[in-house]
Coordinates of C-alpha atoms in Angstrom, one line a residue:
Chain A
M1 CA 23.4 -27.1 89.2
I2 CA 26.1 -25.6 86.4
Q3 CA 23.4 -22.7 86.0
N4 CA 24.3 -21.6 89.7
L5 CA 27.9 -21.7 89.9
F6 CA 27.3 -19.6 86.6
K7 CA 25.3 -17.4 88.9
S8 CA 27.4 -17.4 92.0
L9 CA 30.1 -17.2 89.6
H10 CA 29.3 -14.2 87.8
L11 CA 29.0 -12.6 91.5
F12 CA 32.6 -13.3 92.5
A13 CA 33.3 -11.6 89.2
S14 CA 30.8 -8.4 89.5
S15 CA 31.9 -7.9 93.5
I16 CA 35.7 -7.9 92.8
A17 CA 34.9 -5.8 88.8
I18 CA 33.3 -3.6 92.1
T19 CA 36.3 -3.6 93.9
L20 CA 38.1 -3.0 91.0
M21 CA 36.4 0.4 90.6
L22 CA 37.0 1.8 94.0
C23 CA 39.8 1.1 93.6
G24 CA 39.8 3.7 90.6
V25 CA 38.0 5.9 91.7
T26 CA 39.9 6.2 95.4
Y27 CA 42.8 5.9 93.0
V28 CA 41.9 9.0 90.5
F29 CA 40.4 10.5 94.0
K30 CA 44.1 10.7 95.8
Y31 CA 45.2 11.8 92.6
T32 CA 43.1 14.8 92.6
Q33 CA 44.2 15.8 95.7
N34 CA 47.7 15.4 95.6
L35 CA 47.2 17.1 92.2
E36 CA 45.4 20.2 95.1
A37 CA 47.9 19.6 97.1
Y38 CA 50.7 19.7 94.3
K39 CA 49.1 23.3 93.7
Y40 CA 49.4 24.9 96.6
I41 CA 52.6 24.4 97.5
Q42 CA 53.3 26.0 94.1
L43 CA 51.5 29.4 95.5
Y44 CA 53.4 28.9 98.7
K45 CA 56.6 28.7 97.4
T46 CA 55.6 31.5 95.0
V47 CA 55.1 33.5 98.0
Q48 CA 57.3 32.7 100.3
I49 CA 59.8 33.4 97.8
D50 CA 58.7 36.5 97.3
I51 CA 58.1 37.5 100.7
T52 CA 62.1 36.5 101.4
A53 CA 63.5 39.0 98.4
L54 CA 61.2 41.9 100.8
K55 CA 62.5 45.0 102.2
R56 CA 59.9 47.0 104.2
S57 CA 61.9 49.9 103.2
K58 CA 62.0 49.0 99.1
Y59 CA 58.0 49.4 98.7
D60 CA 57.2 48.1 95.4
K61 CA 53.6 48.6 94.4
E62 CA 53.5 46.4 92.1
L63 CA 54.2 43.4 94.7
H64 CA 51.4 45.1 96.9
K65 CA 49.1 44.7 94.4
K66 CA 50.3 41.4 93.8
L67 CA 50.3 40.3 97.0
K68 CA 46.6 40.5 97.5
S69 CA 45.7 38.9 94.9
L70 CA 47.5 36.2 96.3
K71 CA 45.5 36.5 98.8
T72 CA 42.2 35.3 97.5
K73 CA 43.3 32.4 96.0
F74 CA 44.1 30.7 99.7
T75 CA 41.0 29.3 101.7
D76 CA 42.3 28.6 105.2
R77 CA 41.4 31.3 107.4
T78 CA 44.8 30.7 109.0
T79 CA 47.0 31.2 106.4
K80 CA 44.5 34.4 104.7
N81 CA 44.6 36.5 107.6
A82 CA 48.3 35.3 108.4
L83 CA 49.1 37.2 104.6
S84 CA 46.5 39.9 105.1
N85 CA 48.5 41.0 108.5
F86 CA 52.3 40.9 106.5
I87 CA 50.2 43.3 104.1
Q88 CA 49.3 45.6 106.6
A89 CA 52.4 45.5 107.9
Y90 CA 54.5 46.4 104.3
S91 CA 52.3 48.9 103.8
S92 CA 52.5 50.6 107.8
N93 CA 56.1 52.0 108.7
N94 CA 56.4 49.5 111.6
E95 CA 60.1 47.4 111.0
R96 CA 59.8 45.2 114.0
L97 CA 55.7 44.4 112.7
F98 CA 56.7 44.5 110.1
K99 CA 59.7 41.5 110.5
K100 CA 57.3 39.9 113.0
R101 CA 54.7 39.7 110.5
K102 CA 56.6 38.1 107.7
T103 CA 58.6 35.8 110.0
E104 CA 55.3 34.5 111.2
L105 CA 54.1 34.3 107.6
H106 CA 57.1 32.2 106.4
E107 CA 56.6 29.8 109.2
L108 CA 53.0 29.4 108.7
L109 CA 53.8 28.7 104.9
T110 CA 56.1 26.0 105.8
A111 CA 53.9 24.5 108.0
N112 CA 51.7 24.2 105.3
H113 CA 53.9 23.3 103.2
K114 CA 55.0 20.5 104.3
Q115 CA 51.9 19.2 106.2
L116 CA 50.8 19.3 102.5
E117 CA 53.6 17.4 101.9
G118 CA 53.1 14.7 103.9
A119 CA 49.7 14.0 103.2
I120 CA 50.9 13.6 99.4
H121 CA 53.2 11.0 100.4
K122 CA 50.3 9.5 102.2
N123 CA 48.5 9.5 99.5
S124 CA 50.7 7.7 96.8
S125 CA 51.6 4.9 99.4
V126 CA 47.5 4.3 99.4
M127 CA 47.6 4.6 95.5
L128 CA 50.5 1.9 96.0
Y129 CA 48.2 -0.4 98.0
I130 CA 44.8 0.1 96.6
F131 CA 46.5 -0.9 92.8
G132 CA 48.5 -4.6 94.1
L133 CA 45.4 -5.3 96.5
G134 CA 43.2 -4.5 93.3
L135 CA 45.3 -6.8 91.1
A136 CA 45.5 -9.6 93.9
L137 CA 42.2 -9.9 94.3
S138 CA 42.3 -10.2 89.7
L139 CA 44.3 -13.1 90.0
L140 CA 42.7 -15.0 92.8
A141 CA 39.5 -14.4 91.0
L142 CA 40.9 -15.7 87.7
I143 CA 42.5 -18.8 89.5
V144 CA 39.5 -19.7 91.6
H145 CA 37.2 -19.6 88.2
H146 CA 39.8 -21.0 86.6
F147 CA 39.7 -24.2 88.8
F148 CA 36.2 -24.1 89.2
I149 CA 35.6 -24.2 85.3
Q150 CA 37.8 -27.0 84.5
K151 CA 36.5 -29.1 87.3
N152 CA 33.0 -28.6 87.0
I153 CA 32.7 -27.8 83.4
L154 CA 36.2 -29.2 81.1
Q155 CA 36.9 -32.4 82.9
P156 CA 33.5 -33.8 82.5
I157 CA 33.1 -32.8 79.3
Q158 CA 36.8 -34.8 79.2
K159 CA 35.5 -37.6 80.7
L160 CA 31.9 -38.0 78.4
T161 CA 34.0 -37.9 74.5
E162 CA 36.9 -39.7 75.7
R163 CA 33.8 -42.5 76.9
I164 CA 31.6 -42.0 73.9
E165 CA 35.0 -42.6 71.3
S166 CA 35.6 -45.7 73.2
F167 CA 31.6 -46.3 73.0
I168 CA 32.6 -46.0 69.4
N169 CA 34.4 -48.6 69.3
G170 CA 32.6 -51.0 70.8
Q171 CA 33.0 -50.6 74.1
Y172 CA 29.1 -50.8 74.8
K173 CA 29.3 -51.5 78.4
F174 CA 30.2 -48.7 80.2
Q175 CA 28.0 -46.8 82.8
F176 CA 29.2 -43.3 84.1
S177 CA 27.8 -44.2 88.3
Q178 CA 25.8 -41.5 89.9
P179 CA 25.1 -38.9 87.8
K180 CA 25.1 -35.5 89.3
N181 CA 22.2 -33.9 89.7
N182 CA 23.5 -31.1 87.1
E183 CA 23.8 -30.9 82.8
I184 CA 26.2 -33.1 83.2
G185 CA 24.8 -35.4 85.3
R186 CA 22.0 -36.1 82.3
L187 CA 24.2 -36.0 80.2
E188 CA 25.7 -39.0 81.8
S189 CA 22.3 -40.4 82.3
S190 CA 21.0 -40.7 79.1
F191 CA 24.6 -41.9 77.9
N192 CA 23.9 -44.5 80.5
S193 CA 21.0 -44.9 79.2
M194 CA 22.1 -45.0 75.6
A195 CA 24.2 -47.3 76.4
D196 CA 21.9 -49.8 77.6
K197 CA 20.2 -50.2 75.0
V198 CA 23.2 -50.5 72.4
T199 CA 23.7 -53.9 74.9
N200 CA 20.6 -55.4 74.7
T201 CA 19.9 -54.0 70.9
I202 CA 23.1 -56.4 70.5
E203 CA 22.2 -59.3 72.4
D204 CA 18.8 -60.3 70.7
L205 CA 20.6 -59.8 67.4
K206 CA 23.0 -62.7 68.3
E207 CA 20.1 -64.2 69.1
L208 CA 18.8 -63.3 66.3
D209 CA 21.4 -64.3 64.4
Q210 CA 21.6 -67.9 65.7
A211 CA 18.1 -68.3 65.4
K212 CA 18.8 -68.2 62.6
T213 CA 21.8 -70.0 62.7
E214 CA 20.0 -73.4 64.1
F215 CA 17.2 -72.8 61.4
L216 CA 19.3 -72.6 58.7
N217 CA 20.7 -76.2 59.8
I218 CA 17.2 -77.6 61.0
V219 CA 16.1 -77.2 57.3
S220 CA 18.7 -78.4 55.6
H221 CA 19.0 -81.7 57.4
E222 CA 15.2 -82.0 56.5
L223 CA 15.3 -81.9 53.5
R224 CA 18.2 -83.8 52.7
T225 CA 17.1 -86.6 54.3
P226 CA 13.7 -87.3 51.8
M227 CA 16.6 -86.1 49.0
T228 CA 18.5 -88.4 49.7
S229 CA 15.8 -91.4 50.2
I230 CA 14.4 -89.8 46.4
K231 CA 17.9 -89.9 44.9
G232 CA 19.0 -93.1 46.2
S233 CA 15.8 -95.0 45.3
L234 CA 16.0 -93.5 40.9
G235 CA 19.8 -94.0 40.7
L236 CA 19.0 -98.2 42.4
M237 CA 16.3 -98.2 39.6
A238 CA 18.9 -96.5 37.4
S239 CA 21.2 -98.5 37.8
G240 CA 20.2 -101.6 36.4
N241 CA 20.2 -104.0 38.8
F242 CA 16.8 -104.9 39.4
G243 CA 16.4 -106.2 35.6
Q244 CA 16.2 -103.9 32.6
L245 CA 13.5 -101.9 32.1
P246 CA 11.4 -100.7 28.9
D247 CA 12.4 -97.7 27.4
K248 CA 10.4 -95.4 28.3
V249 CA 10.5 -96.5 31.7
E250 CA 14.8 -95.1 31.8
N251 CA 13.7 -92.0 30.2
L252 CA 11.3 -91.2 33.0
L253 CA 14.2 -92.4 35.6
H254 CA 16.2 -90.4 34.0
I255 CA 14.1 -86.7 34.3
A256 CA 13.4 -88.6 37.9
E257 CA 16.4 -88.8 38.9
E258 CA 17.5 -84.8 36.6
E259 CA 15.4 -82.9 38.5
T260 CA 15.8 -84.7 41.5
N261 CA 20.1 -83.7 41.1
R262 CA 18.4 -79.8 40.7
L263 CA 16.2 -79.7 43.1
I264 CA 19.7 -80.8 45.6
R265 CA 21.8 -78.1 43.8
M266 CA 18.8 -74.9 44.2
T267 CA 18.5 -76.4 48.0
N268 CA 22.6 -75.8 48.3
D269 CA 22.0 -72.4 46.8
F270 CA 20.3 -71.6 48.8
L271 CA 21.4 -72.6 52.1
D272 CA 24.6 -70.8 50.5
L273 CA 22.2 -67.4 49.6
A274 CA 20.3 -67.8 53.7
K275 CA 24.1 -68.2 55.1
I276 CA 25.6 -65.2 53.3
E277 CA 22.9 -62.7 53.9
A278 CA 22.2 -63.6 57.6
K279 CA 26.1 -62.5 57.3
S280 CA 26.6 -65.3 60.5
Q281 CA 29.1 -67.3 59.1
M282 CA 32.4 -65.6 59.9
I283 CA 35.2 -65.6 57.2
N284 CA 38.7 -67.8 58.5
K285 CA 41.6 -65.6 56.8
E286 CA 44.5 -67.8 55.6
W287 CA 46.9 -68.0 53.3
I288 CA 46.5 -70.6 51.3
L289 CA 47.9 -71.7 48.0
I290 CA 46.4 -70.6 44.5
D291 CA 47.5 -73.9 42.9
E292 CA 45.8 -75.3 45.6
V293 CA 42.8 -73.7 45.8
I294 CA 42.2 -74.2 41.1
S295 CA 43.1 -78.1 41.8
K296 CA 40.3 -79.0 44.4
C297 CA 38.2 -77.7 42.6
V298 CA 39.1 -78.8 38.9
Q299 CA 38.5 -82.5 40.6
A300 CA 35.5 -81.4 42.8
L301 CA 34.4 -80.9 39.1
S302 CA 35.3 -84.1 37.1
A303 CA 32.4 -85.9 37.3
L304 CA 30.1 -83.0 35.2
L305 CA 33.9 -82.6 32.9
Q306 CA 33.9 -85.9 31.9
K307 CA 30.5 -85.5 30.7
A308 CA 30.4 -82.6 28.6
K309 CA 33.5 -84.1 27.5
V310 CA 35.9 -80.4 28.5
E311 CA 39.4 -79.9 29.3
V312 CA 40.6 -78.0 31.5
V313 CA 43.8 -76.2 31.7
W314 CA 45.8 -74.5 34.2
E315 CA 49.6 -72.7 34.2
E316 CA 50.9 -73.0 37.9
S317 CA 52.0 -70.5 40.3
P318 CA 53.6 -72.7 42.9
E319 CA 54.8 -69.1 44.0
I320 CA 51.6 -67.6 44.5
E321 CA 49.1 -67.9 48.4
I322 CA 46.1 -65.9 49.2
F323 CA 44.6 -64.7 52.0
A324 CA 41.5 -66.0 51.7
D325 CA 38.8 -68.7 53.0
T326 CA 39.3 -71.7 51.7
D327 CA 36.4 -73.1 51.4
R328 CA 34.2 -69.7 50.3
I329 CA 36.9 -69.2 47.4
Q330 CA 36.3 -72.6 46.5
Q331 CA 32.7 -72.3 46.1
V332 CA 33.4 -69.0 43.9
L333 CA 35.8 -71.0 41.5
T334 CA 33.6 -74.1 41.3
N335 CA 30.7 -71.6 40.5
L336 CA 32.5 -70.2 37.1
L337 CA 33.9 -73.4 36.5
G338 CA 31.3 -75.1 36.7
N339 CA 29.5 -72.2 34.2
A340 CA 32.2 -72.4 31.9
I341 CA 31.4 -76.3 31.9
K342 CA 28.3 -76.7 31.1
F343 CA 28.7 -73.9 28.2
S344 CA 30.9 -75.5 26.7
P345 CA 31.2 -76.7 23.0
V346 CA 32.7 -81.0 23.6
D347 CA 36.4 -80.9 22.6
S348 CA 36.9 -77.8 24.0
K349 CA 39.0 -76.7 26.4
I350 CA 38.9 -74.5 29.9
D351 CA 41.4 -72.1 30.5
I352 CA 42.5 -70.6 34.2
K353 CA 44.3 -68.4 34.6
A354 CA 46.6 -66.2 37.8
Q355 CA 47.6 -62.8 36.7
S356 CA 49.4 -60.6 39.0
L357 CA 48.0 -56.9 38.6
Q358 CA 49.8 -54.8 40.9
T359 CA 47.7 -54.1 43.9
E360 CA 45.0 -57.4 43.0
L361 CA 46.0 -61.2 41.7
E362 CA 43.3 -61.3 39.0
I363 CA 41.9 -65.3 38.5
Q364 CA 39.9 -65.6 34.5
I365 CA 37.9 -68.8 33.5
I366 CA 38.4 -68.7 29.9
D367 CA 35.5 -70.6 28.1
K368 CA 35.3 -71.3 24.3
G369 CA 31.4 -70.7 24.8
P370 CA 28.5 -69.4 23.2
G371 CA 29.4 -65.6 25.1
I372 CA 27.6 -63.5 26.3
T373 CA 25.8 -60.2 24.5
S374 CA 26.8 -56.8 26.5
E375 CA 23.0 -56.7 27.0
D376 CA 23.2 -59.6 29.9
Q377 CA 26.2 -59.1 30.6
E378 CA 25.0 -56.2 33.1
K379 CA 22.4 -58.2 34.8
I380 CA 24.2 -61.7 35.0
F381 CA 25.6 -61.7 38.1
E382 CA 21.8 -60.4 39.7
K383 CA 20.1 -63.3 41.6
F384 CA 17.8 -65.7 39.3
R385 CA 19.1 -65.0 35.8
Q386 CA 20.3 -66.9 34.1
A387 CA 21.1 -67.4 29.6
T388 CA 18.6 -66.0 28.2
G389 CA 20.5 -67.1 24.5
P390 CA 19.6 -70.3 22.5
T391 CA 22.5 -72.5 23.6
K392 CA 21.6 -74.7 26.7
P393 CA 23.2 -75.5 29.3
L394 CA 24.6 -78.8 29.5
V395 CA 22.4 -78.6 33.1
K396 CA 19.6 -76.9 34.5
G397 CA 20.9 -74.0 37.0
T398 CA 19.4 -72.3 39.5
G399 CA 20.6 -68.7 38.7
L400 CA 22.0 -67.7 41.3
G401 CA 25.7 -69.4 41.1
L402 CA 27.4 -65.8 39.6
F403 CA 25.1 -64.0 43.1
I404 CA 26.5 -66.3 45.2
A405 CA 29.9 -65.6 43.5
K406 CA 30.1 -61.7 43.8
A407 CA 28.8 -61.7 46.8
L408 CA 31.1 -64.0 48.4
V409 CA 34.4 -62.2 46.6
E410 CA 32.7 -58.9 47.7
G411 CA 33.1 -60.2 51.3
H412 CA 37.0 -61.0 50.0
G413 CA 37.7 -56.8 49.1
G414 CA 37.5 -58.5 45.8
T415 CA 35.6 -57.1 42.9
I416 CA 34.2 -60.2 39.4
G417 CA 33.4 -59.2 36.7
I418 CA 32.9 -60.8 32.9
R419 CA 34.9 -59.7 29.3
S420 CA 32.6 -61.4 26.9
E421 CA 32.1 -61.6 22.8
V422 CA 29.4 -63.7 21.2
G423 CA 30.2 -66.0 18.9
V424 CA 33.8 -66.4 20.4
G425 CA 33.5 -67.3 24.4
S426 CA 33.9 -65.6 27.7
C427 CA 36.0 -64.1 30.3
F428 CA 35.1 -64.2 33.8
Y429 CA 37.1 -63.2 36.7
F430 CA 37.8 -62.2 39.9
R431 CA 39.6 -59.7 41.9
L432 CA 41.3 -60.0 45.4
P433 CA 43.7 -57.9 46.9
D434 CA 45.6 -60.4 49.3
Y435 CA 47.6 -62.1 47.6
R436 CA 51.6 -62.6 47.5
E437 CA 54.2 -64.4 46.3
K438 CA 55.7 -66.5 48.4
Q439 CA 59.4 -66.3 47.2
L440 CA 59.4 -63.2 50.4
S441 CA 61.0 -64.5 53.3
P442 CA 58.2 -65.3 56.2
M443 CA 60.2 -62.5 58.1
V444 CA 59.4 -59.7 55.6
E445 CA 55.8 -60.9 54.8
V446 CA 53.0 -59.2 56.6
A447 CA 49.1 -60.4 57.2
A448 CA 46.8 -58.6 55.7
Chain B
M1 CA 35.9 -106.8 48.9
K2 CA 32.6 -108.0 50.7
M3 CA 32.3 -106.2 54.1
K4 CA 30.5 -106.2 57.5
I5 CA 28.8 -103.0 58.2
L6 CA 27.5 -102.2 60.6
L7 CA 25.4 -99.3 59.3
A8 CA 23.4 -96.3 62.1
E9 CA 20.9 -94.6 60.5
D10 CA 17.6 -93.0 62.2
D11 CA 15.7 -92.6 59.1
N12 CA 13.9 -95.5 57.7
S13 CA 13.8 -95.4 53.6
I14 CA 17.3 -94.0 53.5
S15 CA 18.8 -96.9 56.0
K16 CA 16.7 -98.8 52.8
I17 CA 17.9 -97.7 49.9
M18 CA 21.6 -96.8 51.8
S19 CA 21.3 -101.0 52.3
L20 CA 19.9 -101.9 49.6
T21 CA 22.7 -100.5 47.6
L22 CA 25.8 -101.8 49.4
E23 CA 24.0 -105.5 49.7
T24 CA 23.4 -105.1 45.1
M25 CA 26.3 -103.1 43.7
G26 CA 29.0 -103.8 46.9
Q27 CA 28.3 -107.1 47.7
H28 CA 28.6 -106.3 51.4
E29 CA 26.4 -107.3 54.5
V30 CA 24.6 -105.0 56.3
T31 CA 23.0 -104.7 59.4
V32 CA 21.4 -101.0 60.7
A33 CA 20.7 -99.4 63.9
E34 CA 18.0 -97.2 64.5
N35 CA 19.8 -95.2 66.4
G36 CA 22.7 -94.8 68.6
Q37 CA 22.9 -96.5 71.1
L38 CA 21.7 -99.5 68.9
A39 CA 24.6 -98.2 67.2
L40 CA 26.8 -98.5 70.5
N41 CA 25.7 -101.8 71.4
F42 CA 26.3 -103.8 67.6
A43 CA 29.1 -101.5 67.4
L44 CA 31.0 -103.3 71.2
D45 CA 28.6 -106.8 70.5
T46 CA 30.3 -107.4 67.0
E47 CA 33.2 -106.7 65.2
F48 CA 32.6 -105.3 61.3
D49 CA 34.9 -103.9 58.7
L50 CA 33.0 -100.5 58.9
I51 CA 31.2 -98.7 60.5
L52 CA 29.0 -96.1 59.3
L53 CA 27.6 -92.9 61.3
D54 CA 24.2 -91.0 60.8
Q55 CA 25.4 -88.0 62.3
M56 CA 21.8 -86.2 63.4
M57 CA 20.3 -89.6 65.2
P58 CA 18.0 -89.8 68.4
E59 CA 19.7 -91.4 71.8
I60 CA 23.4 -90.6 70.8
D61 CA 24.4 -88.9 67.9
G62 CA 27.0 -89.9 65.1
L63 CA 29.8 -87.5 66.8
G64 CA 28.7 -89.1 70.5
V65 CA 28.7 -92.6 69.8
C66 CA 32.4 -92.4 67.6
A67 CA 33.6 -91.0 70.7
E68 CA 32.3 -93.8 73.2
L69 CA 33.9 -95.9 70.5
Q70 CA 37.2 -94.5 71.1
K71 CA 37.0 -94.1 74.8
K72 CA 37.4 -97.8 74.5
G73 CA 40.6 -97.4 73.2
E74 CA 42.7 -99.1 70.6
F75 CA 39.1 -99.4 68.4
A76 CA 40.0 -100.9 65.3
T77 CA 37.0 -100.4 63.2
P78 CA 37.5 -98.0 60.6
I79 CA 34.3 -94.8 60.6
I80 CA 32.7 -92.8 57.7
F81 CA 30.5 -90.1 59.1
M82 CA 27.4 -89.4 56.9
S83 CA 26.5 -85.8 57.3
A84 CA 23.5 -83.3 55.3
K85 CA 26.9 -80.6 56.0
S86 CA 24.9 -77.6 56.5
Q87 CA 27.9 -76.6 59.4
D88 CA 30.8 -76.0 57.2
S89 CA 33.3 -78.9 56.4
L90 CA 33.2 -81.4 59.9
D91 CA 36.2 -81.3 61.3
I92 CA 36.6 -85.5 61.3
S93 CA 40.6 -85.6 61.7
A94 CA 39.7 -84.6 65.6
T95 CA 36.8 -87.9 66.0
G96 CA 39.2 -90.2 64.9
A97 CA 36.8 -91.1 61.8
V98 CA 38.4 -92.2 58.6
G99 CA 36.0 -90.1 55.9
Y100 CA 32.9 -88.4 55.1
I101 CA 29.9 -89.1 53.4
E102 CA 27.8 -86.4 52.4
K103 CA 23.9 -86.1 52.0
P104 CA 22.5 -86.2 49.5
F105 CA 24.4 -88.6 47.9
D106 CA 24.7 -91.0 44.6
P107 CA 23.9 -95.2 45.2
Q108 CA 26.5 -95.0 41.9
S109 CA 29.0 -93.5 44.3
I110 CA 28.6 -94.5 47.2
C111 CA 30.8 -97.6 47.0
Q112 CA 33.1 -96.4 45.7
R113 CA 33.7 -93.8 48.0
I114 CA 33.9 -96.0 50.3
D115 CA 36.2 -97.3 49.1
E116 CA 38.0 -94.2 48.5
I117 CA 38.0 -93.3 51.8
L118 CA 39.5 -96.7 52.8
I119 CA 42.1 -97.6 50.2
S120 CA 43.3 -94.2 51.2
K121 CA 43.2 -94.1 55.2
E122 CA 46.0 -97.8 54.0
E123 CA 47.8 -95.9 52.2
E124 CA 48.5 -92.9 55.2
A125 CA 49.0 -96.0 57.8
S126 CA 51.3 -97.1 55.4

């Protein structure tokens, strides 16, 4: 239909063009006529001047010749005849006839003169009107054309563009009502179909996500229930409350206990991994004191610390707060600190530092363990990577701790890394971009 | 201190182990309820010193039992939840329970943990 619109517009424009051309042609034609008229007027004037001055008494042969030649220039008979008569009378001896013919000619020429002037005047008026008409028509055509394009093309395109932009910003539900049967209408229909599809896909994804979460919850419960029983049984047997066991049996029990704990850790890690990859958990960020996070973490690992005979030392930074999800950052710290404890030699100290780096806060966990080769440093944050060195960790891990920590830190817009030297120790650090020093007055603080 | 404990847990193995643990390690007296409804009945019927509620149970789940008990108003017996914790930290403050124990748990520490929770509750109250 827009094609038809264009066709009709073309027709309209063409007719305007033709009208203008006709106006132009008429204009030129009239102008030419006027030119002709002016020429004749000149002629009449010339003759009039000549004959006025003429007196039969003074016969001028030259003038006679001139008049004869002038005669040929006139096309209308009346004037020609009058001039012929006059020339005849001039060369005759009849004074009275001469005077008569002279007056006749003079009057005729004057009449012609006046007539031509009138025609010229009329022509000029016509030309002016035609010019005005042409101008008005062009203006009208321009205005109509403008409105047509505005309403049928520009406006719909603008509306469509606006809708697409809000679509990009998340407004998927809008539908154009009753798209017309033209090119714009087809665009609108397509948009409707696309919006439909996107909305459906989103709904499907949400459902899928929910299903995943449910699955995770079920698996978690189902795996943990028997593990509870096994751990419980083993623990009771090992507790000695039911009698002293032979050494070999005790050893076997310990092995079973260790491996059960490992299974439990693995399950936790896998579930964490699945959660991260499902992206179904929302990150709940809030302003939390870094000191609180560190102290909770150290407390949680106190049993492991005791077993390893390692101490944690950290400088308090009571003013520093980070904008982060408590559980997740806690987990990052737990994973890193846990690693440090596992690899630290007996009676050594682990340092935890929080250092401000202008745009970021760097939290470091420094241990005096065996260190990590630069080769391994590149790979340790990958999935299922474990220490390859000769030193065995205190407790076997799953190889997921660092990978999970990395994912969690990056989920907060931060970075994680390691600085280590073999034989000296390792410094695991992570940086978070959203932090502040609490000294600022509440009104100045802006939530990140 | 010796306590009369109501244990609401549907899994047989766990309830056996927990009872054994609590009886041998803590010298407590344990009554087991196999589902939420039974737990509710026991709780309303008898006076206990502590109620341990498993979250996932048939009939009525842990939260449901807790809510029902709170309804009767002024329910003095402390309640501790046990959870397999896949959903992040069960928000127990709203439920009226005094604490929770994560599964899998270590029997060595379960008695200690219970004591810890009860002591901190007392400290809070005083």
